[in-house]
Structure formats: C-alpha cells, structure tokens
Amino acid sequence: MKRVFASIFSLAFSYCAVSPSAFAWGERGHDGVTRVATRLLADSKDPETAKFGAFLQRKENMLGHLANVPDIVWRSLGPELDKSSSPSHFVDMEYILPPGSLPKAADLPQNVAEFLKALDANCAKKSKDVPCDNGKSDDERLQKSGHAPFRIETLSQDLVQSFKEMKSLEAQTGDNGAKRDAVIERVILTMGILSHFVGDLSNPEHTAKDYDAWDLGQGGLHGYFESEIVDSLPLDLEAVVLDEAQRHQPMAERFARHPHNYLQMAWELALDSHEKLPLLEQMDRQYSLLEKSVSGRNGEGGHGKGQKAKRRDALETRGSFRNLIILRLAAGADALSRIWLDTWQQGGKPDMSFYHSYHYDVKPDFIPLRYLPHTKS
C-alpha cells in the first residue's frame, strides 16, 4: 500500500515539479469513463471480447449519455426521489472502517444486513475518531452512510440476467426479433446506468463523510476537482486515460481476487479510491487553496450558509491535478470494462452484432433501489 501511495505522489508531482448529491465527475468525467471502457474491450486481443467491445464502441455516445442520466435526468424528477436515491452515489467508508484501518474487501459487509450491523457497531462507539451519526432507523442510517456498492452489485446482477435472456432467445427458432431488440435495449440502458455508479466510486470524494472538505477548511473541493479541473483539461484527456488503463490495468489485481462477485469488486474500487483522498486534499492545500472556507451555522454539516474556500483558477492549477485525475478515471474505466465483460460472460456471451436500431433512451425511467430494506417484497 505504501508503494502504491508513493507512486501516486510521484505521478501527481512529476507533471508540475460535493454534497452527497454532488456530481461525481461532472458530465465529461462520466462520459469519459464510459467511452474509455468500450475502447478497452474493443482493443482486446481476445477475439470474442473484441467483438463484444466493438458493439459497445458503436454505442459509446449513447452509453456516455446514459452514464449521466442519474445526475441529470433522474435528479430532475423531484426532490423526494433525489433525496432517496442520492445515497446510491456514494459510501462513507469511515462509517464502517475502524479508525486508521483499511481492510480487505472480503472483510467488508457482504449484504445490506451486514452493512447495517457494521454501522451500528462502529457508530455506537461515539468517539472523536468515529465521525458518524448512526440515525434512528435503518433508512436513516443508509441515507447518511450511502450504499453505492450495493447499487453496483444489483445493476450487475440485472445485466447477467438480461444477457441470459438474450442467450435464451438466441437459441429459439421463429420470429423473435422484437423480443431480442427489447432485451438488448434494456442491456444497453443498464450498462450505461451502471457506468455512472462505477464512476462515482472511482472518485475519492465519493467514499468519505467529509466529501467536500469543509471539515478541513477546504469547502468546495468536490466540484473544483471533479468538474472545474476536469472540464479545463485539453481534448486529449480521454486518449491519455485509455493509454493509462491499457498499460497499467489498475483494477486487474484487485478484481482477480473476487471472480464474479460484483459487490466485492465495488468494495475494492471504493477502498482504492479512499486511499487517495489524503493525497487529493494535500494537493489542494499545496496548489490551489488561497483562503480557507468559513462554515455557517445552518445547513448540512454546519456549513450550509458558509463561504467556500477561495482557489486559484482551474486553468492555473490543472497541471497539478492532471495525473491524479487520469489515474482515477483510468481506474473507473478499467473497473467498468471488467464488470461489463464478466456480466456478459456469466450471461452466456450472447451475440449482440445483430442489433441495428435508432432507439435511444434519452430520458429513461428510474431504476428502483431493490436492495434497500423497505423495497424488499
């Protein structure tokens, strides 16, 4: 772990030597993670994988749009849905990790019931080293802590089932073209939506209670890092992210520990991101922070009416953050491509090349959070 952390410091410095409902990467970041993931598969040396990836690459712009749907379309459907779905975009690792600990993914909760028990056990300590308020009900606990890994798990499971349905239809005789089209359209939709939440967990700020660095006097870091800096980078960003992901395969070793276990893959991504949060905060202090933020008395976290920190313009500092952004987007794209590929393989590797349609889910319906206790049948 120390070597990984040191290498990131080296990369980050060599170049220049959000509320829980905040957007994780902004539109460009989510789109980039998605399109790079399609290219990773399309460029595979395995012919079957490359064929699968080539189909996805042809749909990369649609998939990139769908990857932004949770932040743009669904959050415009009303405050009640926004409030209930926002925790699916993050997980506050401090709520379940013992102070100073970074365990293995296999040691983390393997279902929502275990997750709630871990919240109870950790938050009940009420120590200054355990920064969580456990809430009064399961819903309130999950609302505070976030539950993105379970969103990734269930969407991945949905994909496996849809691929299996495609494979079954593939084996049938007769005219079932309309059914096959409907299933593949559901597959494309689910793959794009899944990309959003994988992208969320590749952002260090989506794994921490102090997601916007107000507790450090660095309020506003979330949007500055994920949107202002990312949007300011040159047009070669996605090409560089692709090269980084292809050369280093950042999630390969972590994911290999958990074949077909999408929840543990999500935990691995969250842990990998959480390790990088101190680096991001330190870089902000070193390169961009001009004046600390001032917390207000009201609002979430006691800073709802506070004043954000003053920072240098993104055009001045983007070089300092560039390598960290590349590393995190590459981790997200690599993770996504591996989950996509595994769901397709577990679903029987159905042929998708037959599909030719102008169908485009511009404003798809919300996909319910079926793993939450109150949604169980």
Short mmCIF file of C-alpha atoms in Angstrom, two decimals:
data_model
loop_
_atom_site.label_atom_id
_atom_site.label_comp_id
_atom_site.label_asym_id
_atom_site.label_seq_id
_atom_site.Cartn_x
_atom_site.Cartn_y
_atom_site.Cartn_z
CA MET A 1 0.00 0.00 0.00
CA LYS A 2 2.83 2.39 0.84
CA ARG A 3 4.40 1.78 -2.56
CA VAL A 4 1.08 2.47 -4.32
CA PHE A 5 0.59 5.69 -2.36
CA ALA A 6 4.16 6.80 -3.02
CA SER A 7 3.85 6.13 -6.74
CA ILE A 8 0.74 8.28 -6.94
CA PHE A 9 2.56 11.13 -5.19
CA SER A 10 5.35 10.75 -7.72
CA LEU A 11 2.99 10.79 -10.68
CA ALA A 12 1.00 13.70 -9.35
CA PHE A 13 4.02 15.86 -8.65
CA SER A 14 6.08 14.91 -11.69
CA TYR A 15 3.78 16.70 -14.12
CA CYS A 16 4.16 20.06 -12.44
CA ALA A 17 7.59 19.62 -10.48
CA VAL A 18 -19.99 17.80 -3.40
CA SER A 19 -22.68 17.17 -1.26
CA PRO A 20 -23.78 13.52 -1.34
CA SER A 21 -25.90 14.75 -4.24
CA ALA A 22 -22.96 16.42 -5.97
CA PHE A 23 -21.98 15.13 -9.38
CA ALA A 24 -19.16 12.60 -9.10
CA TRP A 25 -17.23 13.51 -12.22
CA GLY A 26 -19.39 16.02 -13.98
CA GLU A 27 -20.64 15.16 -17.45
CA ARG A 28 -17.22 14.91 -19.05
CA GLY A 29 -15.82 12.53 -16.48
CA HIS A 30 -18.73 10.08 -16.57
CA ASP A 31 -18.80 10.18 -20.36
CA GLY A 32 -15.05 9.60 -20.48
CA VAL A 33 -15.09 6.63 -18.11
CA THR A 34 -17.78 5.04 -20.27
CA ARG A 35 -16.19 5.59 -23.66
CA VAL A 36 -12.75 4.51 -22.48
CA ALA A 37 -14.29 1.29 -21.11
CA THR A 38 -15.75 0.47 -24.54
CA ARG A 39 -12.33 1.02 -26.15
CA LEU A 40 -10.60 -1.20 -23.59
CA LEU A 41 -12.85 -4.07 -24.64
CA ALA A 42 -12.78 -3.30 -28.36
CA ASP A 43 -8.97 -3.29 -28.31
CA SER A 44 -8.77 -6.66 -26.55
CA LYS A 45 -6.53 -9.34 -28.06
CA ASP A 46 -9.25 -11.90 -27.35
CA PRO A 47 -11.48 -12.09 -30.48
CA GLU A 48 -14.71 -12.70 -28.56
CA THR A 49 -14.07 -9.82 -26.18
CA ALA A 50 -13.06 -7.55 -29.04
CA LYS A 51 -16.31 -8.32 -30.90
CA PHE A 52 -18.32 -7.55 -27.77
CA GLY A 53 -16.33 -4.36 -27.28
CA ALA A 54 -16.73 -3.32 -30.92
CA PHE A 55 -20.50 -3.38 -30.48
CA LEU A 56 -20.24 -1.26 -27.34
CA GLN A 57 -17.89 1.15 -29.06
CA ARG A 58 -20.51 1.74 -31.75
CA LYS A 59 -22.88 2.69 -28.93
CA GLU A 60 -20.32 4.64 -26.88
CA ASN A 61 -22.00 8.03 -27.23
CA MET A 62 -25.36 6.63 -26.18
CA LEU A 63 -23.72 4.83 -23.27
CA GLY A 64 -21.97 8.07 -22.31
CA HIS A 65 -25.31 9.85 -22.23
CA LEU A 66 -26.86 7.08 -20.13
CA ALA A 67 -23.94 7.30 -17.71
CA ASN A 68 -25.03 10.87 -16.98
CA VAL A 69 -28.74 10.08 -16.59
CA PRO A 70 -28.63 9.55 -12.79
CA ASP A 71 -27.16 13.04 -12.28
CA ILE A 72 -29.10 14.90 -14.95
CA VAL A 73 -32.40 13.16 -15.73
CA TRP A 74 -33.31 11.37 -12.52
CA ARG A 75 -32.34 14.24 -10.25
CA SER A 76 -34.74 16.48 -12.12
CA LEU A 77 -37.70 14.22 -11.32
CA GLY A 78 -38.33 15.81 -7.93
CA PRO A 79 -36.76 16.38 -4.52
CA GLU A 80 -38.23 13.25 -2.94
CA LEU A 81 -36.65 10.91 -5.48
CA ASP A 82 -33.43 12.90 -5.39
CA LYS A 83 -33.21 12.55 -1.61
CA SER A 84 -33.97 8.83 -1.60
CA SER A 85 -31.59 7.97 -4.44
CA SER A 86 -28.66 10.27 -3.60
CA PRO A 87 -27.05 7.77 -1.16
CA SER A 88 -26.69 5.28 -4.01
CA HIS A 89 -23.97 7.55 -5.44
CA PHE A 90 -21.53 7.28 -2.50
CA VAL A 91 -20.44 5.33 0.54
CA ASP A 92 -18.82 6.91 3.60
CA MET A 93 -16.13 4.39 4.40
CA GLU A 94 -15.46 5.92 7.83
CA TYR A 95 -18.89 4.69 8.93
CA ILE A 96 -17.77 1.07 8.74
CA LEU A 97 -13.97 1.19 8.99
CA PRO A 98 -12.22 1.09 12.36
CA PRO A 99 -10.13 4.27 12.84
CA GLY A 100 -6.88 4.11 10.92
CA SER A 101 -7.84 0.84 9.25
CA LEU A 102 -8.08 -0.08 5.59
CA PRO A 103 -9.18 -3.73 5.49
CA LYS A 104 -9.54 -6.13 2.60
CA ALA A 105 -12.73 -6.06 0.54
CA ALA A 106 -13.54 -9.59 1.67
CA ASP A 107 -13.73 -8.32 5.26
CA LEU A 108 -16.36 -5.70 4.40
CA PRO A 109 -20.15 -6.28 4.62
CA GLN A 110 -21.42 -8.76 2.05
CA ASN A 111 -25.07 -7.72 2.18
CA VAL A 112 -27.17 -4.82 3.43
CA ALA A 113 -27.97 -6.57 6.73
CA GLU A 114 -24.25 -6.93 7.49
CA PHE A 115 -23.71 -3.34 6.41
CA LEU A 116 -26.31 -2.12 8.91
CA LYS A 117 -24.71 -4.20 11.67
CA ALA A 118 -21.32 -2.68 10.86
CA LEU A 119 -22.84 0.80 11.01
CA ASP A 120 -24.37 0.03 14.39
CA ALA A 121 -21.12 -1.39 15.76
CA ASN A 122 -18.86 1.38 14.52
CA CYS A 123 -21.10 4.39 15.08
CA ALA A 124 -22.15 3.28 18.56
CA LYS A 125 -18.60 3.98 19.79
CA LYS A 126 -19.27 7.74 19.67
CA SER A 127 -15.59 8.55 19.65
CA LYS A 128 -13.97 11.58 18.07
CA ASP A 129 -12.19 9.05 15.86
CA VAL A 130 -15.51 7.65 14.57
CA PRO A 131 -17.20 10.53 12.71
CA CYS A 132 -20.68 9.13 12.19
CA ASP A 133 -24.20 9.74 13.43
CA ASN A 134 -25.99 6.43 13.23
CA GLY A 135 -29.54 7.74 12.80
CA LYS A 136 -32.74 6.40 14.32
CA SER A 137 -33.84 3.87 11.68
CA ASP A 138 -32.34 1.64 9.03
CA ASP A 139 -33.47 4.04 6.33
CA GLU A 140 -31.85 6.96 8.12
CA ARG A 141 -28.62 5.03 8.66
CA LEU A 142 -28.41 4.14 4.98
CA GLN A 143 -29.32 7.69 3.99
CA LYS A 144 -26.36 9.03 5.96
CA SER A 145 -23.77 6.39 5.10
CA GLY A 146 -24.52 5.85 1.43
CA HIS A 147 -24.71 2.46 -0.26
CA ALA A 148 -23.17 2.73 -3.75
CA PRO A 149 -21.53 -0.73 -3.68
CA PHE A 150 -24.93 -2.40 -3.43
CA ARG A 151 -26.24 -0.33 -6.34
CA ILE A 152 -23.33 -1.60 -8.44
CA GLU A 153 -23.93 -5.18 -7.32
CA THR A 154 -27.64 -5.25 -8.18
CA LEU A 155 -27.25 -3.50 -11.54
CA SER A 156 -24.53 -6.00 -12.43
CA GLN A 157 -26.78 -8.88 -11.42
CA ASP A 158 -29.55 -7.40 -13.56
CA LEU A 159 -27.15 -7.35 -16.50
CA VAL A 160 -26.30 -11.02 -16.06
CA GLN A 161 -29.98 -11.93 -16.13
CA SER A 162 -30.62 -9.82 -19.22
CA PHE A 163 -27.69 -11.42 -21.02
CA LYS A 164 -29.02 -14.87 -20.09
CA GLU A 165 -32.40 -13.89 -21.52
CA MET A 166 -30.69 -12.77 -24.73
CA LYS A 167 -28.86 -16.09 -24.94
CA SER A 168 -32.11 -17.99 -24.47
CA LEU A 169 -33.81 -16.03 -27.25
CA GLU A 170 -30.78 -16.62 -29.44
CA ALA A 171 -31.39 -20.36 -29.25
CA GLN A 172 -35.07 -20.13 -30.15
CA THR A 173 -36.46 -20.53 -33.64
CA GLY A 174 -39.09 -18.33 -35.20
CA ASP A 175 -39.53 -14.59 -35.39
CA ASN A 176 -38.47 -13.18 -32.03
CA GLY A 177 -36.67 -10.12 -33.33
CA ALA A 178 -38.82 -7.69 -31.38
CA LYS A 179 -38.18 -9.55 -28.13
CA ARG A 180 -34.44 -9.64 -28.75
CA ASP A 181 -34.39 -5.94 -29.56
CA ALA A 182 -36.26 -5.15 -26.34
CA VAL A 183 -33.79 -7.15 -24.26
CA ILE A 184 -30.71 -5.64 -25.87
CA GLU A 185 -32.14 -2.16 -25.37
CA ARG A 186 -32.54 -2.99 -21.68
CA VAL A 187 -28.94 -4.25 -21.65
CA ILE A 188 -27.60 -1.02 -23.17
CA LEU A 189 -29.61 1.04 -20.69
CA THR A 190 -28.38 -0.96 -17.69
CA MET A 191 -24.77 -0.85 -18.86
CA GLY A 192 -24.88 2.92 -19.17
CA ILE A 193 -26.53 3.42 -15.79
CA LEU A 194 -24.07 1.01 -14.17
CA SER A 195 -21.23 3.10 -15.57
CA HIS A 196 -22.40 6.09 -13.58
CA PHE A 197 -22.12 4.37 -10.21
CA VAL A 198 -18.80 2.72 -11.01
CA GLY A 199 -17.56 6.16 -12.00
CA ASP A 200 -18.83 7.56 -8.71
CA LEU A 201 -16.76 5.13 -6.67
CA SER A 202 -13.62 5.88 -8.66
CA ASN A 203 -13.75 9.41 -7.21
CA PRO A 204 -12.12 9.59 -3.73
CA GLU A 205 -14.62 12.20 -2.56
CA HIS A 206 -17.48 9.73 -3.00
CA THR A 207 -16.01 7.46 -0.32
CA ALA A 208 -15.82 9.90 2.60
CA LYS A 209 -18.09 11.65 5.07
CA ASP A 210 -16.21 14.92 4.55
CA TYR A 211 -16.92 14.69 0.83
CA ASP A 212 -16.43 18.41 0.21
CA ALA A 213 -13.55 19.00 2.68
CA TRP A 214 -15.42 21.51 4.84
CA ASP A 215 -14.06 19.91 8.00
CA LEU A 216 -10.57 20.79 6.74
CA GLY A 217 -11.43 24.36 5.82
CA GLN A 218 -11.33 23.38 2.13
CA GLY A 219 -15.05 23.57 1.39
CA GLY A 220 -15.86 23.38 -2.30
CA LEU A 221 -13.08 20.95 -3.20
CA HIS A 222 -15.57 18.43 -4.58
CA GLY A 223 -16.82 20.48 -7.51
CA TYR A 224 -13.45 22.11 -8.08
CA PHE A 225 -11.70 18.77 -8.54
CA GLU A 226 -14.29 16.73 -10.39
CA SER A 227 -15.79 19.39 -12.65
CA GLU A 228 -13.79 22.60 -12.91
CA ILE A 229 -10.41 20.91 -13.24
CA VAL A 230 -11.66 18.04 -15.40
CA ASP A 231 -13.55 20.37 -17.75
CA SER A 232 -10.48 22.58 -18.14
CA LEU A 233 -8.19 19.78 -19.35
CA PRO A 234 -7.31 19.50 -23.07
CA LEU A 235 -9.21 17.33 -25.51
CA ASP A 236 -6.61 14.56 -25.30
CA LEU A 237 -7.73 13.63 -21.78
CA GLU A 238 -9.73 10.56 -22.78
CA ALA A 239 -6.92 9.26 -25.02
CA VAL A 240 -4.44 9.58 -22.17
CA VAL A 241 -6.85 7.83 -19.78
CA LEU A 242 -7.20 4.98 -22.29
CA ASP A 243 -3.43 4.63 -22.56
CA GLU A 244 -3.07 4.61 -18.76
CA ALA A 245 -5.76 1.97 -18.34
CA GLN A 246 -4.34 -0.25 -21.09
CA ARG A 247 -0.77 -0.08 -19.85
CA HIS A 248 -1.38 -0.48 -16.13
CA GLN A 249 -4.80 -2.21 -15.79
CA PRO A 250 -5.27 -0.57 -12.39
CA MET A 251 -8.07 -2.79 -11.07
CA ALA A 252 -6.92 -6.12 -12.51
CA GLU A 253 -5.18 -7.46 -9.42
CA ARG A 254 -7.88 -6.30 -7.02
CA PHE A 255 -10.75 -7.70 -9.10
CA ALA A 256 -8.98 -11.03 -9.71
CA ARG A 257 -9.42 -11.79 -6.00
CA HIS A 258 -13.22 -11.87 -6.40
CA PRO A 259 -14.33 -13.67 -9.56
CA HIS A 260 -17.96 -12.86 -10.41
CA ASN A 261 -18.51 -11.11 -7.06
CA TYR A 262 -19.66 -7.65 -8.06
CA LEU A 263 -20.15 -6.40 -4.52
CA GLN A 264 -16.56 -7.18 -3.54
CA MET A 265 -15.37 -5.61 -6.79
CA ALA A 266 -17.25 -2.46 -5.80
CA TRP A 267 -15.68 -2.54 -2.34
CA GLU A 268 -12.25 -2.90 -3.94
CA LEU A 269 -12.87 0.19 -6.05
CA ALA A 270 -14.12 2.13 -3.02
CA LEU A 271 -11.06 1.14 -0.97
CA ASP A 272 -8.73 2.03 -3.82
CA SER A 273 -10.35 5.47 -4.08
CA HIS A 274 -10.45 6.06 -0.34
CA GLU A 275 -6.68 5.56 -0.14
CA LYS A 276 -6.20 8.52 -2.47
CA LEU A 277 -8.32 11.05 -0.56
CA PRO A 278 -5.49 12.39 1.66
CA LEU A 279 -3.41 12.99 -1.46
CA LEU A 280 -6.19 14.99 -3.11
CA GLU A 281 -6.70 17.11 -0.01
CA GLN A 282 -2.97 17.72 0.34
CA MET A 283 -2.66 18.71 -3.32
CA ASP A 284 -5.49 21.21 -2.91
CA ARG A 285 -3.69 22.84 0.01
CA GLN A 286 -0.41 22.93 -1.88
CA TYR A 287 -1.51 24.08 -5.32
CA SER A 288 -4.93 25.72 -5.34
CA LEU A 289 -6.14 26.90 -1.92
CA LEU A 290 -5.94 30.67 -1.37
CA GLU A 291 -8.32 31.19 1.56
CA LYS A 292 -9.96 28.61 3.78
CA SER A 293 -13.70 28.09 3.77
CA VAL A 294 -15.86 29.51 6.54
CA SER A 295 -18.61 27.27 7.90
CA GLY A 296 -22.07 28.63 8.57
CA ARG A 297 -24.32 27.68 11.44
CA ASN A 298 -27.11 26.16 9.41
CA GLY A 299 -27.38 23.57 6.74
CA GLU A 300 -25.87 20.17 6.21
CA GLY A 301 -22.66 19.64 8.12
CA GLY A 302 -22.98 23.07 9.72
CA HIS A 303 -21.80 24.85 6.58
CA GLY A 304 -24.99 25.25 4.56
CA LYS A 305 -24.70 29.03 4.68
CA GLY A 306 -20.93 29.16 4.85
CA GLN A 307 -18.45 30.51 2.37
CA LYS A 308 -16.50 28.16 0.13
CA ALA A 309 -12.74 28.30 0.06
CA LYS A 310 -11.13 30.61 -2.46
CA ARG A 311 -8.94 28.86 -5.01
CA ARG A 312 -6.79 29.62 -7.98
CA ASP A 313 -8.47 29.36 -11.36
CA ALA A 314 -8.60 25.83 -12.72
CA LEU A 315 -6.54 26.86 -15.74
CA GLU A 316 -3.69 27.73 -13.38
CA THR A 317 -3.76 24.51 -11.38
CA ARG A 318 -4.98 21.84 -13.77
CA GLY A 319 -1.46 20.60 -14.45
CA SER A 320 -1.01 19.82 -10.76
CA PHE A 321 -4.13 17.65 -10.65
CA ARG A 322 -3.89 16.15 -14.13
CA ASN A 323 -2.16 12.90 -13.26
CA LEU A 324 -4.41 12.12 -10.30
CA ILE A 325 -7.47 12.70 -12.49
CA ILE A 326 -6.04 10.43 -15.18
CA LEU A 327 -5.35 7.71 -12.61
CA ARG A 328 -8.83 7.84 -11.12
CA LEU A 329 -10.65 7.95 -14.45
CA ALA A 330 -8.49 5.06 -15.65
CA ALA A 331 -9.37 3.07 -12.53
CA GLY A 332 -13.06 3.72 -13.15
CA ALA A 333 -12.86 2.76 -16.83
CA ASP A 334 -10.84 -0.37 -16.11
CA ALA A 335 -13.25 -1.41 -13.36
CA LEU A 336 -16.26 -0.81 -15.60
CA SER A 337 -14.85 -2.75 -18.55
CA ARG A 338 -14.11 -5.72 -16.28
CA ILE A 339 -17.59 -5.74 -14.76
CA TRP A 340 -19.25 -5.36 -18.17
CA LEU A 341 -17.19 -8.22 -19.59
CA ASP A 342 -17.83 -10.51 -16.64
CA THR A 343 -21.60 -9.95 -16.73
CA TRP A 344 -21.63 -10.77 -20.46
CA GLN A 345 -19.56 -13.91 -19.91
CA GLN A 346 -21.72 -15.05 -17.00
CA GLY A 347 -24.78 -14.42 -19.14
CA GLY A 348 -23.58 -16.88 -21.78
CA LYS A 349 -21.81 -14.49 -24.18
CA PRO A 350 -24.86 -13.72 -26.34
CA ASP A 351 -24.26 -12.31 -29.81
CA MET A 352 -25.15 -8.61 -29.98
CA SER A 353 -23.98 -7.88 -33.50
CA PHE A 354 -27.44 -8.43 -34.99
CA TYR A 355 -28.80 -5.28 -33.37
CA HIS A 356 -29.32 -2.25 -35.61
CA SER A 357 -31.73 0.36 -34.34
CA TYR A 358 -32.16 4.09 -33.84
CA HIS A 359 -33.72 3.53 -30.42
CA TYR A 360 -32.24 5.97 -27.89
CA ASP A 361 -33.23 6.20 -24.23
CA VAL A 362 -32.97 9.96 -23.78
CA LYS A 363 -34.95 10.08 -20.55
CA PRO A 364 -35.29 6.56 -19.15
CA ASP A 365 -37.40 5.70 -16.13
CA PHE A 366 -35.72 5.50 -12.74
CA ILE A 367 -34.43 2.04 -11.83
CA PRO A 368 -35.54 1.30 -8.23
CA LEU A 369 -33.08 0.50 -5.45
CA ARG A 370 -34.34 -3.02 -4.92
CA TYR A 371 -31.72 -3.92 -2.30
CA LEU A 372 -32.96 -1.50 0.37
CA PRO A 373 -34.89 -3.00 3.32
CA HIS A 374 -38.11 -1.11 2.61
CA THR A 375 -38.14 -2.30 -1.02
CA LYS A 376 -37.95 -5.99 -0.16
CA SER A 377 -41.03 -7.95 -1.18
#
